[in-house]
Coordinates of C-alpha atoms in Angstrom, one line a residue:
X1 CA 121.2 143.8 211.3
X2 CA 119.5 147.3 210.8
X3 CA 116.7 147.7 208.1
X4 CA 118.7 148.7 205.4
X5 CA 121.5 146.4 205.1
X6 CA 119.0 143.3 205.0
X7 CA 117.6 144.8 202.0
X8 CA 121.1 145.0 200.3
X9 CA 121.8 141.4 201.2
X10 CA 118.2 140.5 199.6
X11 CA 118.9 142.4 196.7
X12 CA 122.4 140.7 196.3
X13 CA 120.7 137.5 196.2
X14 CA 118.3 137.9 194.3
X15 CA 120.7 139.5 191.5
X16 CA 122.7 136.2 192.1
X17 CA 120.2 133.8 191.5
X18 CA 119.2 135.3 188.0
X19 CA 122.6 135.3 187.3
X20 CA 122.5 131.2 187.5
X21 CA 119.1 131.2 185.4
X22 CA 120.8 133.2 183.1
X23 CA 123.7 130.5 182.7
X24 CA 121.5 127.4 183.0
X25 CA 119.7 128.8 179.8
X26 CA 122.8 129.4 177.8
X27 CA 124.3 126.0 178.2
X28 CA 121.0 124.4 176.6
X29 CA 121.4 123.0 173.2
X30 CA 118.8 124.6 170.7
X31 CA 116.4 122.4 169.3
X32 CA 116.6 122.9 165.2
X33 CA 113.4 123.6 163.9
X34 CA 112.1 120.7 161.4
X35 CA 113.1 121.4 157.9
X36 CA 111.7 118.9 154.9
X37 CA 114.2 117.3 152.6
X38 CA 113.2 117.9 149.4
X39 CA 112.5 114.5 147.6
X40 CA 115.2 113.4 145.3
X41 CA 114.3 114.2 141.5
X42 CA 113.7 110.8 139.8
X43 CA 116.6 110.1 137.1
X44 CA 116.5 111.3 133.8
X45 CA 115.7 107.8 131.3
X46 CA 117.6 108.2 128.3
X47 CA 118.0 105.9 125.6
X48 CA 120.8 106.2 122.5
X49 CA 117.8 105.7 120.1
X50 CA 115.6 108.6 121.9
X51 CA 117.0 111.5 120.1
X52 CA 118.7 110.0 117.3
X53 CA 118.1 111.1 113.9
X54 CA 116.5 108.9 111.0
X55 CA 119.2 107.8 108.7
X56 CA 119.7 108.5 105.4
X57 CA 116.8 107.1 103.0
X58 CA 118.7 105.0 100.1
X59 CA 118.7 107.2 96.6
X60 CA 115.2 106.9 95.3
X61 CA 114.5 105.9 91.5
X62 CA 112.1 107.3 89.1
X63 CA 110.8 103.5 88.4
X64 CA 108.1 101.7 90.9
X65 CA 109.4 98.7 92.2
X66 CA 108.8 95.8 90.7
X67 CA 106.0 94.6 93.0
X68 CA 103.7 97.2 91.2
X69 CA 103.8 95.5 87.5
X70 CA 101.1 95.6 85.5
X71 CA 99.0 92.2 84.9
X72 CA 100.6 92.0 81.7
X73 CA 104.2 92.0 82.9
X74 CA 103.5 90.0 86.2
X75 CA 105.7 87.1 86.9
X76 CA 108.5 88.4 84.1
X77 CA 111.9 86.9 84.4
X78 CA 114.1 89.3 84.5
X79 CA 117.1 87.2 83.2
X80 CA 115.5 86.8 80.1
X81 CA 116.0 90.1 77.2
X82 CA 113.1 88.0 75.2
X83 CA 110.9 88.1 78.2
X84 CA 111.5 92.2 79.1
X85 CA 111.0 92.8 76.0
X86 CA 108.0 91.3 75.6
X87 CA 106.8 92.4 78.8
X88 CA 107.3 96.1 77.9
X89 CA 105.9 96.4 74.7
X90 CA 102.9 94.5 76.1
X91 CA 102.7 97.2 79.0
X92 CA 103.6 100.3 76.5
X93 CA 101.4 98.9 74.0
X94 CA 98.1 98.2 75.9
X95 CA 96.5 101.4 76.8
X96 CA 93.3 102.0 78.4
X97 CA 91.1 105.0 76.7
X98 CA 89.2 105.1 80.0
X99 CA 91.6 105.6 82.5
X100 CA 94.7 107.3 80.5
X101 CA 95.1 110.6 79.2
X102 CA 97.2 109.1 76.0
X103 CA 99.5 107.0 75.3
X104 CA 102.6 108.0 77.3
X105 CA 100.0 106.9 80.8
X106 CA 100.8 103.3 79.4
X107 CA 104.7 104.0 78.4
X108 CA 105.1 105.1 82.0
X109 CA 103.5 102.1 83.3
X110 CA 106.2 99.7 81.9
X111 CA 109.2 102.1 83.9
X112 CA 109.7 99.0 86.3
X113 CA 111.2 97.1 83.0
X114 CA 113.1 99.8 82.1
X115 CA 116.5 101.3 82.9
X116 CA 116.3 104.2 85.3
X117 CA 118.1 106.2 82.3
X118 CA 114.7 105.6 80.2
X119 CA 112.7 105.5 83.0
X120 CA 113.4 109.3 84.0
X121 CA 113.3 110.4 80.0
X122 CA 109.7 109.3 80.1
X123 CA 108.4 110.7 83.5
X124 CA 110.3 114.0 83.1
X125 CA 108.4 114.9 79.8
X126 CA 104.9 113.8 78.6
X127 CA 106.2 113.6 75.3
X128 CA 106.1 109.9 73.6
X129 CA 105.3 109.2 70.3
X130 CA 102.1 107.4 69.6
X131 CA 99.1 107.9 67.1
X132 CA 96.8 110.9 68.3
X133 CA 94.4 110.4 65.9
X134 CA 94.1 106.6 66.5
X135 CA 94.1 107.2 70.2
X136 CA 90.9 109.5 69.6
X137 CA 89.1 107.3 67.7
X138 CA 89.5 104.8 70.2
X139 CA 88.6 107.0 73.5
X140 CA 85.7 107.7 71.5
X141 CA 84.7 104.2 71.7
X142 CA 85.8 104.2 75.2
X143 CA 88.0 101.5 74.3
X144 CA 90.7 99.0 75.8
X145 CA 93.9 97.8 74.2
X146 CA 95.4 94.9 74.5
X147 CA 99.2 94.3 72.7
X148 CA 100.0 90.9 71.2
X149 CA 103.6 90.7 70.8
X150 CA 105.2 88.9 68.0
X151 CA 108.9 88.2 67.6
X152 CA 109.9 89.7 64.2
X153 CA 112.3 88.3 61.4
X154 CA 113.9 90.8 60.8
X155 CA 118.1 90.9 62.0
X156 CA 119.8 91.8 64.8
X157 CA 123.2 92.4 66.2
X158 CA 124.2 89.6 68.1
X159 CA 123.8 89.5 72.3
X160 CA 126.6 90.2 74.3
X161 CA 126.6 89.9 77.7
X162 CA 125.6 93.4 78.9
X163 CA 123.6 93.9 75.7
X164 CA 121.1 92.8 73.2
X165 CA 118.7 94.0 70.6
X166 CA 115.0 92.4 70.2
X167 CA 112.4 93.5 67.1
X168 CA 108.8 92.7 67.1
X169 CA 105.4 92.9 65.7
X170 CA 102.7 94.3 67.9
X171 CA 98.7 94.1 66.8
X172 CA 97.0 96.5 69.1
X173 CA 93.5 95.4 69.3
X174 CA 90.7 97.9 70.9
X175 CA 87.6 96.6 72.2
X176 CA 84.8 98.3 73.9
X177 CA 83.3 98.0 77.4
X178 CA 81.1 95.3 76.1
X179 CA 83.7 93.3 74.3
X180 CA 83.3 94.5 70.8
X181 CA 86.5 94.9 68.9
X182 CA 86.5 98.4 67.5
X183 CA 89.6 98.3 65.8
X184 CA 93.5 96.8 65.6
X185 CA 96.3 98.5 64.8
X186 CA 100.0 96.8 63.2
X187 CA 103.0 98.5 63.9
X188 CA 106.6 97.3 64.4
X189 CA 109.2 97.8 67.6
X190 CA 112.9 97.8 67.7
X191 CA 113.9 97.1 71.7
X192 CA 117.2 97.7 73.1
X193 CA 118.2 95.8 76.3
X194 CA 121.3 96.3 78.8
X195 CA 122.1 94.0 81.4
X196 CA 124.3 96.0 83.9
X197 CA 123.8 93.2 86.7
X198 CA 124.5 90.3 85.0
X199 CA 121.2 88.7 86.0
X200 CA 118.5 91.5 85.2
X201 CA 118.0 92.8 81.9
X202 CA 115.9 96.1 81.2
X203 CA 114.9 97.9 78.6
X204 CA 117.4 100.8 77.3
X205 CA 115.4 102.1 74.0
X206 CA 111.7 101.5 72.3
X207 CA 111.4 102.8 68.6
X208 CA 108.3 102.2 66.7
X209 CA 109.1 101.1 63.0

């Protein structure tokens, strides 16, 4: 064989073995490249009571509760119109020179004995009838009052069950931070009770006589 067809023979070979390279490469499965999972987001915790909304607070009164009686009225039974009334014109009755601006700071003191009707007349105004001169005479003595409460004789419709009518006799009696009396006062009270429970009475009306 002469020179020149050898080298085509080689050259045919050679062509024919890359040709099998070629193919032995192609049939290969690629190899994915490593991807990361991403991590699983943890659940959402939800509870009904999360996002719920406070429910509406129960109408509010002008009176404090009850818990907050003064001394004087602690303890009152409430089925009783002798004993609310004698609580609340111990309580309206018994100011305090030192601590109160007049007499209507002791009037609204006695709102958990009253009904909420009377109650709101006597916090929505600072109008209530008492002596301003007496009151004076007796802040000038720094004085405290103290309200003993007397039934009167005087008459009075009769009780029915959802209401009832009660007049006293109240001696105010002022005595200084030492304990001297400085004064006492007389003045009568016509009371006016309703009972719209059946087992609470509270005061509807205070007049001073």
């Amino acid at each position: 064989m002469n020179p020149t067809r050898r080298r085509a023979h080689l050259l045919a070979a050679l062509a024919a073995a890359a040709l099998v390279l070629t193919g032995c490469g192609s049939s290969a499965e690629p190899t994915p490249s490593p991807t990361s999972t991403p991590a699983a987001a943890p659940a959402q915790q939800w509870n009904p009571g999360d996002n719920a909304t406070t429910s509406a607070s129960a109408p509010t009164s002008s009176r404090p509760p009850a818990a907050s009686l003064p001394p004087e009225a602690a303890g009152v039974d409430f089925t009783s119109a002798d004993a609310v009334a004698r609580a609340a014109l111990a309580v309206w009755f018994g100011w305090n020179t030192n601590t109160d601006t007049g007499p209507g700071d002791a009037a609204r003191r006695s709102t958990p004995l009253l009904t909420d009707r009377f109650a709101e007349s006597l916090t929505a105004t600072s109008a209530v009838s008492g002596p301003g001169g007496q009151w004076l005479e007796w802040a000038a003595e720094r004085a405290a009052v103290t309200a003993q409460v007397d039934p009167s004789t005087a008459s009075v419709p009769e009780q029915t069950p959802t209401e009832a009518y009660r007049v006293f006799e109240i001696t105010q009696t002022a005595r200084t931070p030492s304990g001297e009396v400085v004064g006492t006062r007389q003045v009568g009270a016509n009371v006016q009770l309703r009972n719209a429970t059946g087992d609470r009475w509270e005061v509807e009306k205070i007049s001073e006589r």
